[in-house]
mmCIF file of C-alpha atoms in Angstrom:
data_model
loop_
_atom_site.group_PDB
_atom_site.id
_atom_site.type_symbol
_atom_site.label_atom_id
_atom_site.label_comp_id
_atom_site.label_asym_id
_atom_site.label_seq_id
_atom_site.Cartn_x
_atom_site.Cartn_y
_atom_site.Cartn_z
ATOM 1 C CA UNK D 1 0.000 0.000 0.000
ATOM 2 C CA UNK D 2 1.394 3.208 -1.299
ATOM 3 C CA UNK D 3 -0.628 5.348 1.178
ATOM 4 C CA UNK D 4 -0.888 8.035 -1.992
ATOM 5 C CA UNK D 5 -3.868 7.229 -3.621
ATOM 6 C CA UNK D 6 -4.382 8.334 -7.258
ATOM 7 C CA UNK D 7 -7.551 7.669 -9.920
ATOM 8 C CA UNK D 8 -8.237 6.758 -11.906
ATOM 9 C CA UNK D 9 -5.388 3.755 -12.873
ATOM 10 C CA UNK D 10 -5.866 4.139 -16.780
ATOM 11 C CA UNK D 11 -7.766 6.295 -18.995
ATOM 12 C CA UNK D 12 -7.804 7.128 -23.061
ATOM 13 C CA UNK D 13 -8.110 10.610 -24.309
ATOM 14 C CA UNK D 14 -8.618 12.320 -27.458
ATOM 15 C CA UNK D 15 -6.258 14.611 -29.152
ATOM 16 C CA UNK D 16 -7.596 18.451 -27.517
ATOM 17 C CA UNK D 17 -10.013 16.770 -24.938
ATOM 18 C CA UNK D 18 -9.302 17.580 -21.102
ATOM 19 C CA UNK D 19 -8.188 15.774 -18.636
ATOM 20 C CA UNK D 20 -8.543 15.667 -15.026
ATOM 21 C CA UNK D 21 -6.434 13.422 -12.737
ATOM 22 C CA UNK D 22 -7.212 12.854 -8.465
ATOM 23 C CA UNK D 23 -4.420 12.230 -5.915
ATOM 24 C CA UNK D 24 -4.964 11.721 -2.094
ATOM 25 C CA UNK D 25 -2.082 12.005 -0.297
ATOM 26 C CA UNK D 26 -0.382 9.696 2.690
ATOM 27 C CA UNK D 27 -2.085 10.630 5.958
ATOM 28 C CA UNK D 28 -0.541 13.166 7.661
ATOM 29 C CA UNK D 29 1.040 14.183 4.511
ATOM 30 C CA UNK D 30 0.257 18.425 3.464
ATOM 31 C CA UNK D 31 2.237 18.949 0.593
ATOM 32 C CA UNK D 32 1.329 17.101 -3.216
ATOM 33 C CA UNK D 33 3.796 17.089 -5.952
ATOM 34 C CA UNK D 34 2.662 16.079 -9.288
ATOM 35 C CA UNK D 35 5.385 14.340 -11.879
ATOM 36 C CA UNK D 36 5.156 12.978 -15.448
ATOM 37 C CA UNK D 37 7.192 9.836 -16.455
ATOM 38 C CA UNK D 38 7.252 9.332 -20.003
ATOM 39 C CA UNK D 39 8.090 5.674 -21.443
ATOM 40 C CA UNK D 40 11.731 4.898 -21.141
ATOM 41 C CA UNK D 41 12.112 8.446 -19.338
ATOM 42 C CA UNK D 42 12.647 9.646 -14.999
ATOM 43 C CA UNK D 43 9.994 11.162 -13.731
ATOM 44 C CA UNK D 44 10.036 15.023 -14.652
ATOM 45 C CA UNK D 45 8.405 17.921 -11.719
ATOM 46 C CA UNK D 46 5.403 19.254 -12.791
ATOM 47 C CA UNK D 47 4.166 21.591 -9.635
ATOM 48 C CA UNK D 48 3.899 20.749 -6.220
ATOM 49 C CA UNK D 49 0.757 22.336 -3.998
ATOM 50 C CA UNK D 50 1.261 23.379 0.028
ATOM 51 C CA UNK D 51 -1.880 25.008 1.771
ATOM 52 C CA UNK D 52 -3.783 25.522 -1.520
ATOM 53 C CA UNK D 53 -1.713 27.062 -3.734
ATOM 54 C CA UNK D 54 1.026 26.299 -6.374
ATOM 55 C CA UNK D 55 4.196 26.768 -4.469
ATOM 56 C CA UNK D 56 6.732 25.772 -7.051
ATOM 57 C CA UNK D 57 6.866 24.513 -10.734
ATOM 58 C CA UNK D 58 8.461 23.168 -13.314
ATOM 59 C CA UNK D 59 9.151 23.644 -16.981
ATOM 60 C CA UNK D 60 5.871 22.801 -18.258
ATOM 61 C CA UNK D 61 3.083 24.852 -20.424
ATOM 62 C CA UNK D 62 0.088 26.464 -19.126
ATOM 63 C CA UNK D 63 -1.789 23.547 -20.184
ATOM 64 C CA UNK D 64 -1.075 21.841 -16.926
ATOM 65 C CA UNK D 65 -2.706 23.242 -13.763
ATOM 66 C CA UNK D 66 -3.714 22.077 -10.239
ATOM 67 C CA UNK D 67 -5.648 22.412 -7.161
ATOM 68 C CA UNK D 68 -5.462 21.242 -3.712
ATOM 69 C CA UNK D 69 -8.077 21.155 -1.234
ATOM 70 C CA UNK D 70 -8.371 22.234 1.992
ATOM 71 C CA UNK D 71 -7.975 17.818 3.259
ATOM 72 C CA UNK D 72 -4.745 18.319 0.734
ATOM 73 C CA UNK D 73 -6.099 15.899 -1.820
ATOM 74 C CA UNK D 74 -5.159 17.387 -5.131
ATOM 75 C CA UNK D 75 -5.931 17.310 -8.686
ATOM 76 C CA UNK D 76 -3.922 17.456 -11.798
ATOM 77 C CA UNK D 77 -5.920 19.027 -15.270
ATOM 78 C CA UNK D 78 -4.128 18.872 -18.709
ATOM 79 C CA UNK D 79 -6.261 21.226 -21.547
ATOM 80 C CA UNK D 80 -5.989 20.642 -25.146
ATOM 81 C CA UNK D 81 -4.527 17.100 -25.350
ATOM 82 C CA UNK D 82 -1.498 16.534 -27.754
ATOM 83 C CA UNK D 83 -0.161 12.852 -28.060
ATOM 84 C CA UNK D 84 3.319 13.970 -26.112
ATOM 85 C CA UNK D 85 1.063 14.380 -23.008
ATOM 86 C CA UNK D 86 0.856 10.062 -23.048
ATOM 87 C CA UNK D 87 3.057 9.530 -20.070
ATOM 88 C CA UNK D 88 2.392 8.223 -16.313
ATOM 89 C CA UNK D 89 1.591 11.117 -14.082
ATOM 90 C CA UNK D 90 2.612 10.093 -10.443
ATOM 91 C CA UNK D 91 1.684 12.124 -7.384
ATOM 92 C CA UNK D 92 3.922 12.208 -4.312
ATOM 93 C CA UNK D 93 3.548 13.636 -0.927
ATOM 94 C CA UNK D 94 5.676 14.673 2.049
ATOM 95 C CA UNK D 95 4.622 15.807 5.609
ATOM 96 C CA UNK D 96 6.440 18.971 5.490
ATOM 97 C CA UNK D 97 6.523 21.387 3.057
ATOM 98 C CA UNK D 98 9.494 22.909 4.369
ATOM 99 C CA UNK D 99 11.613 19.841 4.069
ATOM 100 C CA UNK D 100 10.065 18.259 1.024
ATOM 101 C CA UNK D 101 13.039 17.733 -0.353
ATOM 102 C CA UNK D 102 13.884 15.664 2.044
ATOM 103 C CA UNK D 103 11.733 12.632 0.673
ATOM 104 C CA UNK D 104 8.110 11.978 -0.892
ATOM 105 C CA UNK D 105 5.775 8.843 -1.118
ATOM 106 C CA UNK D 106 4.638 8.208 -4.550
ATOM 107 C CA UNK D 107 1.826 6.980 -5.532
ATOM 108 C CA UNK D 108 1.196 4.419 -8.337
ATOM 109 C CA UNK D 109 0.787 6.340 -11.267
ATOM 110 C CA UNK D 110 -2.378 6.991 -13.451
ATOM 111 C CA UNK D 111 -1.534 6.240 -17.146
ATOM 112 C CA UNK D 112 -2.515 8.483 -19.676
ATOM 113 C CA UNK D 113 -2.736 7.654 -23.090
ATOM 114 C CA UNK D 114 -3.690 10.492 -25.808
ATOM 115 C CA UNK D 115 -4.841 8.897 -29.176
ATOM 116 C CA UNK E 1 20.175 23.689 -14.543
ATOM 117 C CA UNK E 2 20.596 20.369 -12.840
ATOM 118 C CA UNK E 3 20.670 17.316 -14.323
ATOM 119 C CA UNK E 4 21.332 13.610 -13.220
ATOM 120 C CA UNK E 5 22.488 11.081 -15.258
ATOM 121 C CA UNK E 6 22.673 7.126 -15.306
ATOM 122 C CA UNK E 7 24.735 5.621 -17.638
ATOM 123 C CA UNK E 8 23.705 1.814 -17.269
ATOM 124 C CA UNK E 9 20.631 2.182 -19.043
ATOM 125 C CA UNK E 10 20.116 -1.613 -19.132
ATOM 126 C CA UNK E 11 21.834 -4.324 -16.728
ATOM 127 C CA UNK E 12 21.475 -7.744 -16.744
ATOM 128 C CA UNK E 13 22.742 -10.258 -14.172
ATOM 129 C CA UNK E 14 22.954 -13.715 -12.789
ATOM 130 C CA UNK E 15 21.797 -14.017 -9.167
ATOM 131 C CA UNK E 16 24.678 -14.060 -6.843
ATOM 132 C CA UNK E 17 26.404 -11.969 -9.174
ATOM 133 C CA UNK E 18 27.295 -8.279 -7.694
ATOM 134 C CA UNK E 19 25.499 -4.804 -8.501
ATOM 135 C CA UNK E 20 27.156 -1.099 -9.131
ATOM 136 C CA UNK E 21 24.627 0.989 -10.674
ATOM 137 C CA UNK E 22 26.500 4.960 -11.855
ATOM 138 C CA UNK E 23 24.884 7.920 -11.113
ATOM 139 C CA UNK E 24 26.303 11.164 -11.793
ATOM 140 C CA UNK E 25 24.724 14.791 -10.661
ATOM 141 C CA UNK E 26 25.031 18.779 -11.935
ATOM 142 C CA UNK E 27 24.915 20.796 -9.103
ATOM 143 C CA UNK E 28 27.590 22.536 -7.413
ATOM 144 C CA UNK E 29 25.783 23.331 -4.221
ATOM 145 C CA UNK E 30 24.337 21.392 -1.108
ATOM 146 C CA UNK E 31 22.135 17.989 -2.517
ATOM 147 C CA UNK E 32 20.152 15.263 -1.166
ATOM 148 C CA UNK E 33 20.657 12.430 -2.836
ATOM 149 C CA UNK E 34 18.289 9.685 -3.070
ATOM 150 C CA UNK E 35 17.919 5.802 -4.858
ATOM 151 C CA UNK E 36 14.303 4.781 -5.962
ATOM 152 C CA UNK E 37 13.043 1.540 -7.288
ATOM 153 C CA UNK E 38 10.586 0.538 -9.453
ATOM 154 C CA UNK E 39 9.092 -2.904 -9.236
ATOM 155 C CA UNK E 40 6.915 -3.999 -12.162
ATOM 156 C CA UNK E 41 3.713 -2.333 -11.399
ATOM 157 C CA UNK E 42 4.139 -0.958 -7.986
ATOM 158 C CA UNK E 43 4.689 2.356 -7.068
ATOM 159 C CA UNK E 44 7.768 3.922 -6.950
ATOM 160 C CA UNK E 45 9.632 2.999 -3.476
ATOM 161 C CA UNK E 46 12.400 4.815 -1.068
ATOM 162 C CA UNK E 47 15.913 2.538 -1.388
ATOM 163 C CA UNK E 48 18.020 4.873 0.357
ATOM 164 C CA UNK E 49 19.082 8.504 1.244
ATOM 165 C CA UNK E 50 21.880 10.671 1.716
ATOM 166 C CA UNK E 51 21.140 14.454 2.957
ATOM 167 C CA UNK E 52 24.846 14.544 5.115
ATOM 168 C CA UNK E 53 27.497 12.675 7.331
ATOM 169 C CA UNK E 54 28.662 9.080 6.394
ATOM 170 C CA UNK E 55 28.952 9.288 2.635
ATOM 171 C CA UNK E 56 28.721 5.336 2.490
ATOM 172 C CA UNK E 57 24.604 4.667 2.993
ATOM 173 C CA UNK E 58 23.042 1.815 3.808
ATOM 174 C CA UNK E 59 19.258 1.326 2.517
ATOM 175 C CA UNK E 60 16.730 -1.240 2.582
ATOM 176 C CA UNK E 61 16.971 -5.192 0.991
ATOM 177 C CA UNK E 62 20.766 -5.354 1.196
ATOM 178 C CA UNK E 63 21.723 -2.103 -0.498
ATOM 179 C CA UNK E 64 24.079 0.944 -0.210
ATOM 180 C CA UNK E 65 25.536 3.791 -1.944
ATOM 181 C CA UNK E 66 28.279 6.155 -1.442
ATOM 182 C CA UNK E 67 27.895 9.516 -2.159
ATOM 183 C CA UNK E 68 31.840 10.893 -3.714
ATOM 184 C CA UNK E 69 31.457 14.632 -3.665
ATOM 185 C CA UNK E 70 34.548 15.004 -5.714
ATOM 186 C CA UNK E 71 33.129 13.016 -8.511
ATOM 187 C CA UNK E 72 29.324 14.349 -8.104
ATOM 188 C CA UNK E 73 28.414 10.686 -7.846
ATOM 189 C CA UNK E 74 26.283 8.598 -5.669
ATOM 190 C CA UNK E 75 26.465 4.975 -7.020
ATOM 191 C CA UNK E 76 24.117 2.110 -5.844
ATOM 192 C CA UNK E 77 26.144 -1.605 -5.051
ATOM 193 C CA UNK E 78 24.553 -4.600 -3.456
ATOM 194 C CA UNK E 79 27.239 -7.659 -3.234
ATOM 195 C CA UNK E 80 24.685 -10.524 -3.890
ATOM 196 C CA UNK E 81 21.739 -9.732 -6.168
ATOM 197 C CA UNK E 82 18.254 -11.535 -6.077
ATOM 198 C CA UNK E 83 15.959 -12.456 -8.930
ATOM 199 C CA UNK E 84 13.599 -10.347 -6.843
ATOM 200 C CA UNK E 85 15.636 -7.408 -7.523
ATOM 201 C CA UNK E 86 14.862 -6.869 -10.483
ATOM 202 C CA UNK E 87 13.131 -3.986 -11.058
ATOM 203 C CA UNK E 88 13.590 -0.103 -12.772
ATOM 204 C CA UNK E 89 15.875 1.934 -10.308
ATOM 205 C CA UNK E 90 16.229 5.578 -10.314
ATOM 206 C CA UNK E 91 18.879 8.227 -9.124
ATOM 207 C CA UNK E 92 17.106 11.457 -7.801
ATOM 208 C CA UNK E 93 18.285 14.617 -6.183
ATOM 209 C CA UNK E 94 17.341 17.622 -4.458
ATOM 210 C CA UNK E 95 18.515 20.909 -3.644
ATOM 211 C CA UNK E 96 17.943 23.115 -0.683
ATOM 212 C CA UNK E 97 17.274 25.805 -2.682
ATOM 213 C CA UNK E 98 14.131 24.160 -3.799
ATOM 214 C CA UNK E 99 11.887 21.521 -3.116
ATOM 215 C CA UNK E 100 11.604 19.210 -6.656
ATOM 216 C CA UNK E 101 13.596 16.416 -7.304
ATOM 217 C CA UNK E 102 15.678 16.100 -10.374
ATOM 218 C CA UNK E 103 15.625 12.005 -11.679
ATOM 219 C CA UNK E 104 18.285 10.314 -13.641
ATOM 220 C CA UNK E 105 16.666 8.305 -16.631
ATOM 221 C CA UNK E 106 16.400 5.052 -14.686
ATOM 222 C CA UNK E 107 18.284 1.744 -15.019
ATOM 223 C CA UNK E 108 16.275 -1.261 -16.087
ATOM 224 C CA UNK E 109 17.854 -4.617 -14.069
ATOM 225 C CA UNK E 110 17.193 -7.686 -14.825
ATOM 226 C CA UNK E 111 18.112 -10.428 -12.308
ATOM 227 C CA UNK E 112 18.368 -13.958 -14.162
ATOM 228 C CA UNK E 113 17.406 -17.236 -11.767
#
């Protein structure tokens, strides 16, 4: 048990559809961080949420935005598909926003696949 | 910006046989260093950790690492490996300056019986 919860597992998506992806985070855990792995790639830093907002993020387009609620469950949307968005987007949490470099728990990944 | 690189991209071994997995950082300030593994389908798991102290790590299942700051490297051995080791393992770091982790491209191993 990964104590991150993400949903769902799998889902197919049309070039330019939206997409909306759910993470729960380990209990006790404040702080999300959202990742894409493509195939045959390391996980790449998308954003990472603390107390509701978007604290930090990476080098990815506008495309890609977040929320977290106030229980720190978060979500993940993607607008206006493109095929290179295919990857598995893993959520990780840590208990301290402060030291969240310091380690995350990941999740298991939903897998996105673009057609 | 930083980077981290693996250069074993593939491995294959026989079981018994020993393990040195490379990984090689950018950074020329403070890191955190950290090994992740992948088993097929699960989640990606905590190996090991080095924030500061005894560069030479010991994780979880038999391995360590040892973090050479000289070199930028933090390389993952295990003396005996199991056919339940194999798995995708991945080189990550972090900086105190912020609070994402940079990954290395991951190592496929494969463990043969």
């Amino acid at each position: 048990d990964a104590g991150v919860t993400q949903s769902p597992t799998h889902l197919i998506k049309t070039r330019g559809q939206q997409v909306t992806l759910r993470c729960s985070p380990k209990s006790g855990h404040d702080t999300v961080s959202w990742y894409q792995q493509a195939l045959g790639q390391g996980p790449q830093f998308i954003f990472q949420y603390y107390e509701e907002e978007e604290r930090q993020r990476g080098n990815f387009p506008d495309r890609f935005s977040g929320h977290q609620f106030p229980n720190y469950s978060s979500e993940l949307n993607v607008n206006a598909l493109l095929l290179g968005d295919s990857a598995l987007y893993l959520c990780a949490s840590s208990p301290d926003w402060g030291r969240a470099n310091y380690g995350y728990t990941f999740g298991s990944g939903t897998r996105l696949t673009v057609v | 910006a930083q980077s981290v690189s693996q250069h074993n991209h593939h491995v294959i071994l026989s079981e018994a046989a020993s393990l040195e997995l490379g990984c090689n950082y950018s950074y020329g300030g403070t890191v955190n260093l950290f090994w992740y593994v992948q088993y097929p389908g699960q989640h990606l798991q905590l190996l090991l950790k080095y924030f500061s102290g005894d560069p030479l790590v010991k994780g979880i299942k038999g391995f360590e690492a040892e973090f050479i700051k000289s070199k930028f490297s933090f390389n993952l051995r295990k003396p005996s490996v199991q056919w339940s080791d194999t798995a995708e393992y991945f080189c990550a770091v972090s900086t105190n300056t912020g609070n994402q982790f940079y990954f290395g491209t991951g190592t496929s191993l494969t463990v043969i019986p």
